[in-house]
Structures are given as C-alpha cells and as structure tokens.
Amino acid sequence: MKGKVSSSIKIISINIFLLFCLLIIVDRIIPKITNQISGIERYVNIREHDPFSSYQVKADTTNVLINIDKNGFIIGDEEPNSDEIDYIFVGGSTTECFYVSENKRFPFLSIKLLNEKVGGNSYGFNAGLGGNNLMHSYIVLITKLLELKPKNIILMNAINDFSYLLSNEDYFKGPRAILNSNKISLFSFLKKIKDNLFPNIYRSIRSVLMINRLGQIPGGPDTGFGDKNFSYEKNLSDYSKILDLFIQTCKTYNINLILMTQFNYLQNVTPEEYLEYNKYNQKIREKSVLNNLKLIDLDSLIPKNLNIMSDGLHLNNKGSILVSKIIADHLYKNIIL
C-alpha cells in the first residue's frame, strides 16, 4: 500500500512539474504567434521592513527580537501609546541596529530616556533598514512619512551613500536602484521563491553569519571599492543634492529635521577612501549650518574603538546605550528647553 501511495505521489509531482514547464513554454510562444509584445512592469523601490512582521536573529550567544509595526517601523520592547509620531529615526543598518537588543536600540531608548527627563510619553520609531542610502531614505520620506506627519525626523545617512556610489556610479544603477522592473529571469524567479516561501529560513541563516567585518551585516555597506570608474567629487555632489532635497521637503511640510553625522571606526578602507568618506560627514555639518538645522555630531562625540561597535561601524548594546544618552541630552537641551 505504501509503495502505491509513494508511486502515486511521484506521478503527481512529475505531472505538476511538466505542467509548469508547459505553461512557461506556452507563455513564451504566445507573443510570437500573436505578434504581441508584453511590456515590462516598473515600480519604485520602497525599501522597508514588512509591516506587522516579527522575527529573531542570533547575536553573539543571545537571540535578538525584531518587531515591526503597521508602518514598517521597528519598535522597542514597549508598545507606543499613541498614533502620533513625535520622533522617527531614518537611515541604514547603523540606525536599524539589527543586532542590538530591542530595548537598547538608540532610536527607541534615546526617546525613552528623554521622556524620563521631561515626564513625557513620546516614542522613538525606527525606520532604518540595512543597505538604505540617502536616496532610499528620501523615497521613504515622500511615500510614507509625509502622510504620517511626524513632528521630528532624525536622519543619519553617510557610509551607505559613500560605498554605494563608489560601487555603482550613481543612485540609479546597481542592485538597490530606485527604479525596478519585473524582468523574467532565473534569478528573479528564485528570489521570489525565497522571498515568498522561505523568508524565515533565509533570515535565520543570514543571522548566523554575524557581522565580523564591514559589509557582512545583512544589507550593510557595499564592498569592492574601486572596481568601477568613479569620481569622488561627482559622488559627493550627488549626495549633497539629495540631502538638499530631503531638507527642503521637510521644511515645506513643517517637519523639524535633525541631522546626525555617523559614528565609525572604519578599518577595512584605504586612507584615501577614509578621507573621502569623512567629507560626507562634513557635508552634513555644512548643511546643518546653512539651513539652521540642529546637528548631533556623533562622528565627533562617539569614541573610535571596537568596545562599543561590532565591526567598526555597527553599534553593540554598549554603544547603542551611549548613543542614546547623547541623543536624549541633545534633544532635551536643544529641542525641549
């Protein structure tokens, strides 16, 4: 009996596979015999965490929880008690704090510490996502944040812009380009299978890889600098233009924008690359002065050592607590008082 059942399952599986292959062949033949040409569907890449998702990753010897709210924002270990958004932090993996305990991620903890100073009930939402550069952050701003009407946006983007522009020449090319199309390929087919059928297995496997050096964190900065022709001056100019767009959009919509330079202790870059990267933090300082914006200069305030970072760029629990205290003190002295 078992042999018959096993044989039947095999036959059914083979027939399903053959049907699937036949449908693909027919789909490819139809445009040839009907003189139809199918267009390519294009869409803007809004990079965010899936709303209402919840999962955990392994960090050192502990499991770290990541809980996402209805807007795709990472929340802390306490639920917000209001739909109003007083503070939202925007950036890449250094804002996301993927491997930091959920109650110690600085976007959440800094506002909690601020509440203790003023007796408030504000909440710090985390819109960071590994790999996001300033262009991605701007897309998040105009597609999601403007509708939510946040009172304060705290922005930190630098290293992902520097590395992405070096690797891909501009924001509109490369694997995380803004405009995408549904091109049919083996890679896109397998990626959709992974995204839709095995998202939890993928997250679990990638979390085990850890973050021993720059670029290993999921969605972290691009590596392989210098593989393409590029201009440091053009890249910095492109970054400056997007930063201007972000600043002016916030002003237009009466959102208080607070800029932050990026802490770092980079060791896997050349002296020339490190010098050029520092210009991005300097550009943030210049824009804050020109536009009369508050600045939290974490690049100058955070010690450059590995005691507070996992890999020279991403904070550990100790580092995130330190950054939280600095941000809370700044907001208290410069925003609240």
mmCIF file of C-alpha atoms in Angstrom:
data_model
loop_
_atom_site.group_PDB
_atom_site.id
_atom_site.type_symbol
_atom_site.label_atom_id
_atom_site.label_comp_id
_atom_site.label_asym_id
_atom_site.label_seq_id
_atom_site.Cartn_x
_atom_site.Cartn_y
_atom_site.Cartn_z
ATOM 1 C CA MET A 1 0.000 0.000 0.000
ATOM 2 C CA LYS A 2 2.805 2.350 0.952
ATOM 3 C CA GLY A 3 4.512 1.588 -2.359
ATOM 4 C CA LYS A 4 1.389 2.503 -4.319
ATOM 5 C CA VAL A 5 0.979 5.772 -2.409
ATOM 6 C CA SER A 6 4.627 6.648 -2.960
ATOM 7 C CA SER A 7 4.327 5.856 -6.660
ATOM 8 C CA SER A 8 1.177 7.978 -6.967
ATOM 9 C CA ILE A 9 2.864 10.935 -5.266
ATOM 10 C CA LYS A 10 5.786 10.674 -7.677
ATOM 11 C CA ILE A 11 3.496 10.585 -10.700
ATOM 12 C CA ILE A 12 1.510 13.585 -9.450
ATOM 13 C CA SER A 13 4.708 15.532 -8.735
ATOM 14 C CA ILE A 14 6.108 14.777 -12.183
ATOM 15 C CA ASN A 15 2.850 15.817 -13.856
ATOM 16 C CA ILE A 16 2.740 19.082 -11.903
ATOM 17 C CA PHE A 17 6.329 19.815 -12.911
ATOM 18 C CA LEU A 18 5.646 19.020 -16.573
ATOM 19 C CA LEU A 19 2.523 21.200 -16.496
ATOM 20 C CA PHE A 20 4.537 24.034 -15.013
ATOM 21 C CA CYS A 21 7.184 23.704 -17.738
ATOM 22 C CA LEU A 22 4.495 23.524 -20.429
ATOM 23 C CA LEU A 23 2.847 26.712 -19.164
ATOM 24 C CA ILE A 24 6.184 28.518 -19.339
ATOM 25 C CA ILE A 25 6.742 27.342 -22.919
ATOM 26 C CA VAL A 26 3.220 28.319 -23.988
ATOM 27 C CA ASP A 27 3.585 31.730 -22.319
ATOM 28 C CA ARG A 28 6.767 32.367 -24.321
ATOM 29 C CA ILE A 29 5.228 31.176 -27.612
ATOM 30 C CA ILE A 30 2.029 33.276 -27.414
ATOM 31 C CA PRO A 31 3.745 36.645 -28.148
ATOM 32 C CA LYS A 32 5.463 35.066 -31.182
ATOM 33 C CA ILE A 33 2.326 33.692 -32.790
ATOM 34 C CA THR A 34 0.057 36.632 -31.938
ATOM 35 C CA ASN A 35 2.542 39.461 -32.632
ATOM 36 C CA GLN A 36 2.047 40.761 -29.108
ATOM 37 C CA ILE A 37 4.867 42.278 -27.149
ATOM 38 C CA SER A 38 4.449 42.320 -23.396
ATOM 39 C CA GLY A 39 5.625 45.445 -21.627
ATOM 40 C CA ILE A 40 7.815 45.454 -18.549
ATOM 41 C CA GLU A 41 6.164 46.435 -15.291
ATOM 42 C CA ARG A 42 8.241 49.010 -13.430
ATOM 43 C CA TYR A 43 7.983 50.192 -9.839
ATOM 44 C CA VAL A 44 9.753 52.406 -7.321
ATOM 45 C CA ASN A 45 11.736 50.507 -4.752
ATOM 46 C CA ILE A 46 10.438 51.456 -1.289
ATOM 47 C CA ARG A 47 12.862 49.653 0.992
ATOM 48 C CA GLU A 48 11.247 48.883 4.318
ATOM 49 C CA HIS A 49 10.593 46.074 6.768
ATOM 50 C CA ASP A 50 7.392 44.159 6.109
ATOM 51 C CA PRO A 51 4.599 45.681 8.242
ATOM 52 C CA PHE A 52 3.427 43.518 11.172
ATOM 53 C CA SER A 53 6.383 41.148 10.778
ATOM 54 C CA SER A 54 8.199 39.734 13.779
ATOM 55 C CA TYR A 55 11.290 37.547 13.902
ATOM 56 C CA GLN A 56 14.519 36.977 15.768
ATOM 57 C CA VAL A 57 18.192 36.742 14.853
ATOM 58 C CA LYS A 58 21.186 35.353 16.678
ATOM 59 C CA ALA A 59 23.631 37.912 18.067
ATOM 60 C CA ASP A 60 26.628 36.512 19.943
ATOM 61 C CA THR A 61 25.036 33.988 22.314
ATOM 62 C CA THR A 62 21.590 35.576 22.566
ATOM 63 C CA ASN A 63 18.542 35.854 20.339
ATOM 64 C CA VAL A 64 17.530 39.390 19.395
ATOM 65 C CA LEU A 65 13.908 40.222 18.647
ATOM 66 C CA ILE A 66 12.812 42.440 15.769
ATOM 67 C CA ASN A 67 9.183 43.574 15.893
ATOM 68 C CA ILE A 68 7.702 45.705 13.107
ATOM 69 C CA ASP A 69 4.592 47.873 13.409
ATOM 70 C CA LYS A 70 1.864 48.590 10.851
ATOM 71 C CA ASN A 71 4.001 51.247 9.136
ATOM 72 C CA GLY A 72 7.081 49.067 8.697
ATOM 73 C CA PHE A 73 8.943 50.691 11.624
ATOM 74 C CA ILE A 74 10.987 48.785 14.208
ATOM 75 C CA ILE A 75 9.631 49.255 17.712
ATOM 76 C CA GLY A 76 11.153 48.622 21.119
ATOM 77 C CA ASP A 77 10.087 46.303 23.903
ATOM 78 C CA GLU A 78 7.197 48.625 24.788
ATOM 79 C CA GLU A 79 4.248 49.473 22.548
ATOM 80 C CA PRO A 80 3.576 53.128 21.610
ATOM 81 C CA ASN A 81 0.524 54.521 23.371
ATOM 82 C CA SER A 82 -0.440 56.954 20.614
ATOM 83 C CA ASP A 83 -0.753 57.019 16.825
ATOM 84 C CA GLU A 84 1.128 60.323 16.732
ATOM 85 C CA ILE A 85 4.754 60.188 15.627
ATOM 86 C CA ASP A 86 6.874 62.607 17.637
ATOM 87 C CA TYR A 87 10.278 61.187 16.693
ATOM 88 C CA ILE A 88 11.298 58.910 13.861
ATOM 89 C CA PHE A 89 14.859 57.900 13.028
ATOM 90 C CA VAL A 90 15.734 57.347 9.372
ATOM 91 C CA GLY A 91 18.835 55.704 7.913
ATOM 92 C CA GLY A 92 20.527 52.413 7.091
ATOM 93 C CA SER A 93 21.763 49.485 9.163
ATOM 94 C CA THR A 94 23.553 51.750 11.656
ATOM 95 C CA THR A 95 20.134 53.210 12.517
ATOM 96 C CA GLU A 96 18.352 49.876 12.248
ATOM 97 C CA CYS A 97 20.620 48.360 14.966
ATOM 98 C CA PHE A 98 19.773 44.876 13.738
ATOM 99 C CA TYR A 99 21.877 43.030 16.337
ATOM 100 C CA VAL A 100 21.183 45.307 19.302
ATOM 101 C CA SER A 101 18.662 44.198 21.942
ATOM 102 C CA GLU A 102 15.234 45.645 21.201
ATOM 103 C CA ASN A 103 15.127 47.710 24.410
ATOM 104 C CA LYS A 104 18.584 49.180 23.745
ATOM 105 C CA ARG A 105 18.325 50.300 20.113
ATOM 106 C CA PHE A 106 19.042 54.021 20.233
ATOM 107 C CA PRO A 107 16.002 55.179 18.202
ATOM 108 C CA PHE A 108 13.799 53.670 20.912
ATOM 109 C CA LEU A 109 15.994 54.085 24.001
ATOM 110 C CA SER A 110 17.002 57.715 23.387
ATOM 111 C CA ILE A 111 13.370 58.884 23.399
ATOM 112 C CA LYS A 112 12.614 56.737 26.425
ATOM 113 C CA LEU A 113 15.474 58.483 28.261
ATOM 114 C CA LEU A 114 14.149 61.843 27.041
ATOM 115 C CA ASN A 115 10.726 61.004 28.484
ATOM 116 C CA GLU A 116 12.349 60.338 31.847
ATOM 117 C CA LYS A 117 13.890 63.820 31.772
ATOM 118 C CA VAL A 118 10.700 65.676 30.878
ATOM 119 C CA GLY A 119 7.945 63.376 32.057
ATOM 120 C CA GLY A 120 6.713 62.890 28.502
ATOM 121 C CA ASN A 121 5.223 59.971 26.616
ATOM 122 C CA SER A 122 6.832 60.349 23.178
ATOM 123 C CA TYR A 123 8.003 57.327 21.211
ATOM 124 C CA GLY A 124 11.084 56.750 19.088
ATOM 125 C CA PHE A 125 10.213 54.902 15.880
ATOM 126 C CA ASN A 126 12.976 53.246 13.868
ATOM 127 C CA ALA A 127 12.691 53.476 10.065
ATOM 128 C CA GLY A 128 16.245 52.251 9.484
ATOM 129 C CA LEU A 129 16.880 49.407 7.053
ATOM 130 C CA GLY A 130 20.161 47.706 6.233
ATOM 131 C CA GLY A 131 21.583 48.944 2.931
ATOM 132 C CA ASN A 132 19.454 52.075 2.675
ATOM 133 C CA ASN A 133 21.256 55.145 1.425
ATOM 134 C CA LEU A 134 20.012 58.732 1.425
ATOM 135 C CA MET A 135 18.068 58.255 -1.809
ATOM 136 C CA HIS A 136 16.178 55.352 -0.221
ATOM 137 C CA SER A 137 15.543 57.488 2.854
ATOM 138 C CA TYR A 138 14.144 60.248 0.649
ATOM 139 C CA ILE A 139 11.797 57.783 -1.054
ATOM 140 C CA VAL A 140 10.643 56.651 2.398
ATOM 141 C CA LEU A 141 10.083 60.309 3.303
ATOM 142 C CA ILE A 142 7.858 61.175 0.356
ATOM 143 C CA THR A 143 5.977 57.867 0.148
ATOM 144 C CA LYS A 144 5.343 57.160 3.843
ATOM 145 C CA LEU A 145 6.454 59.788 6.299
ATOM 146 C CA LEU A 146 4.772 62.853 4.832
ATOM 147 C CA GLU A 147 1.369 61.201 5.198
ATOM 148 C CA LEU A 148 2.137 60.270 8.821
ATOM 149 C CA LYS A 149 3.101 63.881 9.653
ATOM 150 C CA PRO A 150 5.968 63.219 12.092
ATOM 151 C CA LYS A 151 6.970 66.155 14.273
ATOM 152 C CA ASN A 152 10.685 65.341 14.226
ATOM 153 C CA ILE A 153 12.817 63.313 11.818
ATOM 154 C CA ILE A 154 16.340 62.372 12.861
ATOM 155 C CA LEU A 155 18.412 61.484 9.796
ATOM 156 C CA MET A 156 21.716 59.611 9.588
ATOM 157 C CA ASN A 157 22.997 58.513 6.170
ATOM 158 C CA ALA A 158 26.635 58.592 5.088
ATOM 159 C CA ILE A 159 28.532 55.307 4.719
ATOM 160 C CA ASN A 160 25.945 53.596 2.512
ATOM 161 C CA ASP A 161 25.954 56.575 0.162
ATOM 162 C CA PHE A 162 29.725 56.660 0.031
ATOM 163 C CA SER A 163 30.067 52.925 -0.613
ATOM 164 C CA TYR A 164 27.100 52.596 -2.992
ATOM 165 C CA LEU A 165 28.186 55.472 -5.191
ATOM 166 C CA LEU A 166 31.709 54.072 -5.388
ATOM 167 C CA SER A 167 30.411 50.666 -6.397
ATOM 168 C CA ASN A 168 27.602 51.723 -8.745
ATOM 169 C CA GLU A 169 28.487 55.230 -10.008
ATOM 170 C CA ASP A 170 25.120 56.777 -9.144
ATOM 171 C CA TYR A 171 21.895 56.160 -7.204
ATOM 172 C CA PHE A 172 20.003 54.981 -10.280
ATOM 173 C CA LYS A 173 22.150 51.941 -11.044
ATOM 174 C CA GLY A 174 23.106 48.796 -9.218
ATOM 175 C CA PRO A 175 21.279 46.209 -7.088
ATOM 176 C CA ARG A 176 19.444 48.761 -4.920
ATOM 177 C CA ALA A 177 18.494 51.242 -7.620
ATOM 178 C CA ILE A 178 15.326 53.242 -7.085
ATOM 179 C CA LEU A 179 13.512 52.169 -10.264
ATOM 180 C CA ASN A 180 12.998 48.441 -10.693
ATOM 181 C CA SER A 181 11.350 46.273 -13.314
ATOM 182 C CA ASN A 182 9.829 42.804 -13.209
ATOM 183 C CA LYS A 183 12.228 41.216 -15.648
ATOM 184 C CA ILE A 184 11.747 37.491 -16.010
ATOM 185 C CA SER A 185 14.964 35.647 -15.221
ATOM 186 C CA LEU A 186 16.112 32.609 -13.300
ATOM 187 C CA PHE A 187 17.499 34.877 -10.582
ATOM 188 C CA SER A 188 14.262 36.847 -10.151
ATOM 189 C CA PHE A 189 12.268 33.596 -10.187
ATOM 190 C CA LEU A 190 14.412 32.006 -7.465
ATOM 191 C CA LYS A 191 14.407 35.259 -5.467
ATOM 192 C CA LYS A 192 10.605 35.347 -5.472
ATOM 193 C CA ILE A 193 10.542 31.750 -4.268
ATOM 194 C CA LYS A 194 12.917 32.682 -1.456
ATOM 195 C CA ASP A 195 11.007 35.851 -0.526
ATOM 196 C CA ASN A 196 7.565 34.245 -0.530
ATOM 197 C CA LEU A 197 8.148 30.659 0.543
ATOM 198 C CA PHE A 198 11.239 30.693 2.752
ATOM 199 C CA PRO A 199 11.622 34.179 4.339
ATOM 200 C CA ASN A 200 12.136 32.850 7.864
ATOM 201 C CA ILE A 201 14.731 30.256 6.841
ATOM 202 C CA TYR A 202 16.622 32.961 4.942
ATOM 203 C CA ARG A 203 16.591 35.350 7.914
ATOM 204 C CA SER A 204 17.765 32.606 10.269
ATOM 205 C CA ILE A 205 20.643 31.545 8.019
ATOM 206 C CA ARG A 206 21.865 35.079 7.356
ATOM 207 C CA SER A 207 21.736 35.973 11.054
ATOM 208 C CA VAL A 208 24.206 33.174 11.841
ATOM 209 C CA LEU A 209 26.775 34.755 9.513
ATOM 210 C CA MET A 210 27.261 37.536 12.113
ATOM 211 C CA ILE A 211 28.994 40.852 11.496
ATOM 212 C CA ASN A 212 32.722 40.364 11.950
ATOM 213 C CA ARG A 213 33.733 42.978 9.395
ATOM 214 C CA LEU A 214 32.346 45.779 7.271
ATOM 215 C CA GLY A 215 29.725 44.597 4.817
ATOM 216 C CA GLN A 216 28.832 41.293 6.460
ATOM 217 C CA ILE A 217 25.742 42.601 8.221
ATOM 218 C CA PRO A 218 22.656 41.927 6.082
ATOM 219 C CA GLY A 219 22.192 44.904 3.806
ATOM 220 C CA GLY A 220 25.376 46.523 5.103
ATOM 221 C CA PRO A 221 27.721 48.831 3.179
ATOM 222 C CA ASP A 222 28.895 47.694 -0.226
ATOM 223 C CA THR A 223 32.435 46.398 -0.534
ATOM 224 C CA GLY A 224 34.724 46.093 -3.537
ATOM 225 C CA PHE A 225 35.549 49.806 -3.743
ATOM 226 C CA GLY A 226 37.427 50.897 -6.830
ATOM 227 C CA ASP A 227 36.046 48.202 -9.140
ATOM 228 C CA LYS A 228 34.379 50.822 -11.378
ATOM 229 C CA ASN A 229 35.230 54.195 -12.792
ATOM 230 C CA PHE A 230 34.024 56.940 -10.492
ATOM 231 C CA SER A 231 34.623 60.496 -9.403
ATOM 232 C CA TYR A 232 34.818 61.298 -5.703
ATOM 233 C CA GLU A 233 33.711 64.861 -6.466
ATOM 234 C CA LYS A 234 30.666 63.790 -8.504
ATOM 235 C CA ASN A 235 29.614 61.251 -5.882
ATOM 236 C CA LEU A 236 29.768 63.822 -3.105
ATOM 237 C CA SER A 237 27.856 66.283 -5.267
ATOM 238 C CA ASP A 238 25.107 63.699 -5.901
ATOM 239 C CA TYR A 239 24.864 63.067 -2.172
ATOM 240 C CA SER A 240 24.706 66.796 -1.452
ATOM 241 C CA LYS A 241 21.823 67.264 -3.904
ATOM 242 C CA ILE A 242 19.732 64.507 -2.330
ATOM 243 C CA LEU A 243 20.451 65.929 1.119
ATOM 244 C CA ASP A 244 19.189 69.313 -0.107
ATOM 245 C CA LEU A 245 16.006 67.643 -1.376
ATOM 246 C CA PHE A 246 15.438 65.948 1.961
ATOM 247 C CA ILE A 247 15.993 69.189 3.882
ATOM 248 C CA GLN A 248 13.757 71.309 1.657
ATOM 249 C CA THR A 249 10.954 68.720 1.665
ATOM 250 C CA CYS A 250 10.949 68.653 5.464
ATOM 251 C CA LYS A 251 10.842 72.452 5.551
ATOM 252 C CA THR A 252 7.939 72.541 3.098
ATOM 253 C CA TYR A 253 5.933 70.139 5.239
ATOM 254 C CA ASN A 254 6.874 71.786 8.548
ATOM 255 C CA ILE A 255 8.803 68.781 9.833
ATOM 256 C CA ASN A 256 11.623 69.519 12.246
ATOM 257 C CA LEU A 257 14.676 67.804 10.766
ATOM 258 C CA ILE A 258 17.641 66.929 12.955
ATOM 259 C CA LEU A 259 20.828 65.814 11.209
ATOM 260 C CA MET A 260 23.328 63.346 12.628
ATOM 261 C CA THR A 261 26.847 62.580 11.470
ATOM 262 C CA GLN A 262 27.777 58.906 11.510
ATOM 263 C CA PHE A 263 29.918 57.266 14.186
ATOM 264 C CA ASN A 264 32.582 54.933 12.842
ATOM 265 C CA TYR A 265 35.881 53.192 13.399
ATOM 266 C CA LEU A 266 36.462 52.034 9.823
ATOM 267 C CA GLN A 267 39.496 49.826 9.320
ATOM 268 C CA ASN A 268 38.848 47.997 6.049
ATOM 269 C CA VAL A 269 39.224 51.028 3.801
ATOM 270 C CA THR A 270 42.301 52.757 2.420
ATOM 271 C CA PRO A 271 43.488 56.096 3.836
ATOM 272 C CA GLU A 272 42.235 57.796 0.662
ATOM 273 C CA GLU A 273 38.783 56.212 0.983
ATOM 274 C CA TYR A 274 38.560 57.144 4.637
ATOM 275 C CA LEU A 275 39.469 60.735 3.830
ATOM 276 C CA GLU A 276 36.803 60.891 1.135
ATOM 277 C CA TYR A 277 34.203 59.239 3.354
ATOM 278 C CA ASN A 278 34.781 61.868 6.062
ATOM 279 C CA LYS A 279 33.690 64.502 3.538
ATOM 280 C CA TYR A 280 30.161 63.087 3.747
ATOM 281 C CA ASN A 281 30.009 63.743 7.472
ATOM 282 C CA GLN A 282 31.481 67.182 6.848
ATOM 283 C CA LYS A 283 28.794 67.825 4.242
ATOM 284 C CA ILE A 284 26.161 67.045 6.893
ATOM 285 C CA ARG A 285 27.759 69.623 9.206
ATOM 286 C CA GLU A 286 27.786 72.227 6.444
ATOM 287 C CA LYS A 287 24.118 71.647 5.573
ATOM 288 C CA SER A 288 23.096 71.998 9.216
ATOM 289 C CA VAL A 289 24.742 75.423 9.386
ATOM 290 C CA LEU A 290 23.437 76.639 6.017
ATOM 291 C CA ASN A 291 19.877 75.589 6.817
ATOM 292 C CA ASN A 292 19.871 76.432 10.523
ATOM 293 C CA LEU A 293 19.228 72.802 11.494
ATOM 294 C CA LYS A 294 20.111 71.098 14.743
ATOM 295 C CA LEU A 295 23.069 68.733 14.482
ATOM 296 C CA ILE A 296 24.073 65.783 16.625
ATOM 297 C CA ASP A 297 27.716 65.270 15.670
ATOM 298 C CA LEU A 298 28.102 61.600 16.583
ATOM 299 C CA ASP A 299 31.220 61.316 14.431
ATOM 300 C CA SER A 300 32.953 63.668 16.872
ATOM 301 C CA LEU A 301 31.212 62.567 20.066
ATOM 302 C CA ILE A 302 31.479 58.770 19.851
ATOM 303 C CA PRO A 303 34.857 57.136 20.690
ATOM 304 C CA LYS A 304 36.509 55.408 17.762
ATOM 305 C CA ASN A 305 37.115 51.955 19.206
ATOM 306 C CA LEU A 306 35.663 48.477 18.991
ATOM 307 C CA ASN A 307 34.420 48.391 22.576
ATOM 308 C CA ILE A 308 31.145 49.956 21.502
ATOM 309 C CA MET A 309 30.941 48.597 17.953
ATOM 310 C CA SER A 310 30.594 45.135 16.486
ATOM 311 C CA ASP A 311 32.652 45.773 13.386
ATOM 312 C CA GLY A 312 33.875 49.350 13.344
ATOM 313 C CA LEU A 313 30.544 50.707 12.149
ATOM 314 C CA HIS A 314 27.554 48.963 13.746
ATOM 315 C CA LEU A 315 26.908 49.543 17.430
ATOM 316 C CA ASN A 316 26.710 46.831 20.049
ATOM 317 C CA ASN A 317 24.470 47.129 23.114
ATOM 318 C CA LYS A 318 27.031 49.195 24.999
ATOM 319 C CA GLY A 319 27.487 51.580 22.086
ATOM 320 C CA SER A 320 23.770 51.972 21.496
ATOM 321 C CA ILE A 321 23.225 52.910 25.148
ATOM 322 C CA LEU A 322 25.968 55.554 24.887
ATOM 323 C CA VAL A 323 24.477 56.995 21.681
ATOM 324 C CA SER A 324 21.011 57.003 23.291
ATOM 325 C CA LYS A 325 22.246 59.132 26.194
ATOM 326 C CA ILE A 326 23.916 61.619 23.845
ATOM 327 C CA ILE A 327 20.813 61.958 21.660
ATOM 328 C CA ALA A 328 18.500 62.308 24.672
ATOM 329 C CA ASP A 329 20.719 65.040 26.166
ATOM 330 C CA HIS A 330 20.849 66.904 22.848
ATOM 331 C CA LEU A 331 17.084 66.777 22.361
ATOM 332 C CA TYR A 332 16.488 67.910 25.919
ATOM 333 C CA LYS A 333 18.868 70.895 25.661
ATOM 334 C CA ASN A 334 18.156 71.938 22.083
ATOM 335 C CA ILE A 335 14.577 70.893 21.346
ATOM 336 C CA ILE A 336 12.678 70.707 24.632
ATOM 337 C CA LEU A 337 14.227 73.583 26.618
#
